[in-house]
Amino acid sequence: MNCPYCGAPMKSGRIDTNAVLHIIHYPADIIFEPDDCMDKRKVSRAFAKREGWYCDSCKKIVGIFNTGL
């Protein structure tokens, strides 16, 4: 995928957050984990569906989420 902001190629992966623990870690962070990171550990299907893309050029993260409809 190419970055919708600058047009550079993006790295595929998934989006993760520490929002569950946001009381301890306020404010909550959004983290990008590249595909090769997921290969090294077991990830549940629910977490694996959080598709994300990272642009090295402009340092932006783009997430793609299903609405569940």
PDB file of C-alpha atoms in Angstrom:
ATOM      1  CA  MET A   1       0.000   0.000   0.000  1.00  0.00           C
ATOM      2  CA  ASN A   2       1.181   3.511  -0.722  1.00  0.00           C
ATOM      3  CA  CYS A   3       0.834   6.258   1.878  1.00  0.00           C
ATOM      4  CA  PRO A   4      -2.309   8.352   1.304  1.00  0.00           C
ATOM      5  CA  TYR A   5      -0.421  11.418   2.612  1.00  0.00           C
ATOM      6  CA  CYS A   6       2.934  11.358   0.806  1.00  0.00           C
ATOM      7  CA  GLY A   7       2.658   8.436  -1.678  1.00  0.00           C
ATOM      8  CA  ALA A   8       5.656   6.472  -0.321  1.00  0.00           C
ATOM      9  CA  PRO A   9       5.447   2.668   0.112  1.00  0.00           C
ATOM     10  CA  MET A  10       4.222   1.577   3.541  1.00  0.00           C
ATOM     11  CA  LYS A  11       5.095  -1.377   5.823  1.00  0.00           C
ATOM     12  CA  SER A  12       2.237  -3.772   6.596  1.00  0.00           C
ATOM     13  CA  GLY A  13       1.441  -4.945  10.097  1.00  0.00           C
ATOM     14  CA  ARG A  14      -1.202  -4.416  12.739  1.00  0.00           C
ATOM     15  CA  ILE A  15      -2.363  -1.757  15.164  1.00  0.00           C
ATOM     16  CA  ASP A  16      -2.176  -2.375  18.902  1.00  0.00           C
ATOM     17  CA  THR A  17      -3.013  -0.250  21.928  1.00  0.00           C
ATOM     18  CA  ASN A  18      -2.622  -0.202  25.684  1.00  0.00           C
ATOM     19  CA  ALA A  19      -6.094   1.322  26.077  1.00  0.00           C
ATOM     20  CA  VAL A  20      -7.143  -1.508  28.390  1.00  0.00           C
ATOM     21  CA  LEU A  21      -4.567  -0.255  30.877  1.00  0.00           C
ATOM     22  CA  HIS A  22      -5.114   3.440  30.140  1.00  0.00           C
ATOM     23  CA  ILE A  23      -5.710   4.164  33.849  1.00  0.00           C
ATOM     24  CA  ILE A  24      -2.120   3.140  34.539  1.00  0.00           C
ATOM     25  CA  HIS A  25      -0.655   4.443  31.247  1.00  0.00           C
ATOM     26  CA  TYR A  26      -2.585   7.660  30.641  1.00  0.00           C
ATOM     27  CA  PRO A  27      -3.027   8.664  27.843  1.00  0.00           C
ATOM     28  CA  ALA A  28      -3.390   5.454  25.878  1.00  0.00           C
ATOM     29  CA  ASP A  29      -0.833   4.767  23.133  1.00  0.00           C
ATOM     30  CA  ILE A  30      -1.406   3.376  19.655  1.00  0.00           C
ATOM     31  CA  ILE A  31       1.420   1.127  18.497  1.00  0.00           C
ATOM     32  CA  PHE A  32       2.296  -0.275  15.065  1.00  0.00           C
ATOM     33  CA  GLU A  33       3.702  -3.814  14.992  1.00  0.00           C
ATOM     34  CA  PRO A  34       5.173  -5.000  11.657  1.00  0.00           C
ATOM     35  CA  ASP A  35       4.207  -8.370  10.158  1.00  0.00           C
ATOM     36  CA  ASP A  36       7.511 -10.007  11.137  1.00  0.00           C
ATOM     37  CA  CYS A  37       6.805  -9.195  14.789  1.00  0.00           C
ATOM     38  CA  MET A  38       3.583 -11.251  14.636  1.00  0.00           C
ATOM     39  CA  ASP A  39       5.450 -14.230  13.151  1.00  0.00           C
ATOM     40  CA  LYS A  40       7.553 -14.489  16.312  1.00  0.00           C
ATOM     41  CA  ARG A  41       4.624 -14.899  18.730  1.00  0.00           C
ATOM     42  CA  LYS A  42       1.127 -16.274  18.810  1.00  0.00           C
ATOM     43  CA  VAL A  43      -1.527 -13.626  18.217  1.00  0.00           C
ATOM     44  CA  SER A  44      -5.253 -14.182  18.597  1.00  0.00           C
ATOM     45  CA  ARG A  45      -7.480 -13.698  15.562  1.00  0.00           C
ATOM     46  CA  ALA A  46      -9.151 -10.620  17.065  1.00  0.00           C
ATOM     47  CA  PHE A  47      -5.794  -8.848  17.379  1.00  0.00           C
ATOM     48  CA  ALA A  48      -4.555 -10.051  13.989  1.00  0.00           C
ATOM     49  CA  LYS A  49      -7.546  -8.352  12.297  1.00  0.00           C
ATOM     50  CA  ARG A  50      -6.336  -4.880  13.274  1.00  0.00           C
ATOM     51  CA  GLU A  51      -4.713  -4.191   9.921  1.00  0.00           C
ATOM     52  CA  GLY A  52      -2.218  -1.360   9.973  1.00  0.00           C
ATOM     53  CA  TRP A  53       0.282   0.321   7.685  1.00  0.00           C
ATOM     54  CA  TYR A  54       3.285   2.474   8.642  1.00  0.00           C
ATOM     55  CA  CYS A  55       5.003   5.091   6.489  1.00  0.00           C
ATOM     56  CA  ASP A  56       8.740   5.524   7.191  1.00  0.00           C
ATOM     57  CA  SER A  57       8.763   8.684   5.104  1.00  0.00           C
ATOM     58  CA  CYS A  58       6.161  10.791   6.955  1.00  0.00           C
ATOM     59  CA  LYS A  59       5.940   8.683  10.165  1.00  0.00           C
ATOM     60  CA  LYS A  60       2.167   8.155   9.931  1.00  0.00           C
ATOM     61  CA  ILE A  61       0.149   5.046  10.817  1.00  0.00           C
ATOM     62  CA  VAL A  62      -2.958   4.124   8.825  1.00  0.00           C
ATOM     63  CA  GLY A  63      -5.403   1.626  10.336  1.00  0.00           C
ATOM     64  CA  ILE A  64      -8.060  -0.361   8.501  1.00  0.00           C
ATOM     65  CA  PHE A  65     -10.921  -1.629  10.648  1.00  0.00           C
ATOM     66  CA  ASN A  66     -14.139  -3.498   9.891  1.00  0.00           C
ATOM     67  CA  THR A  67     -17.306  -1.920  11.225  1.00  0.00           C
ATOM     68  CA  GLY A  68     -18.816  -5.268  12.097  1.00  0.00           C
ATOM     69  CA  LEU A  69     -21.940  -4.506  10.087  1.00  0.00           C
TER      70      LEU A  69
END
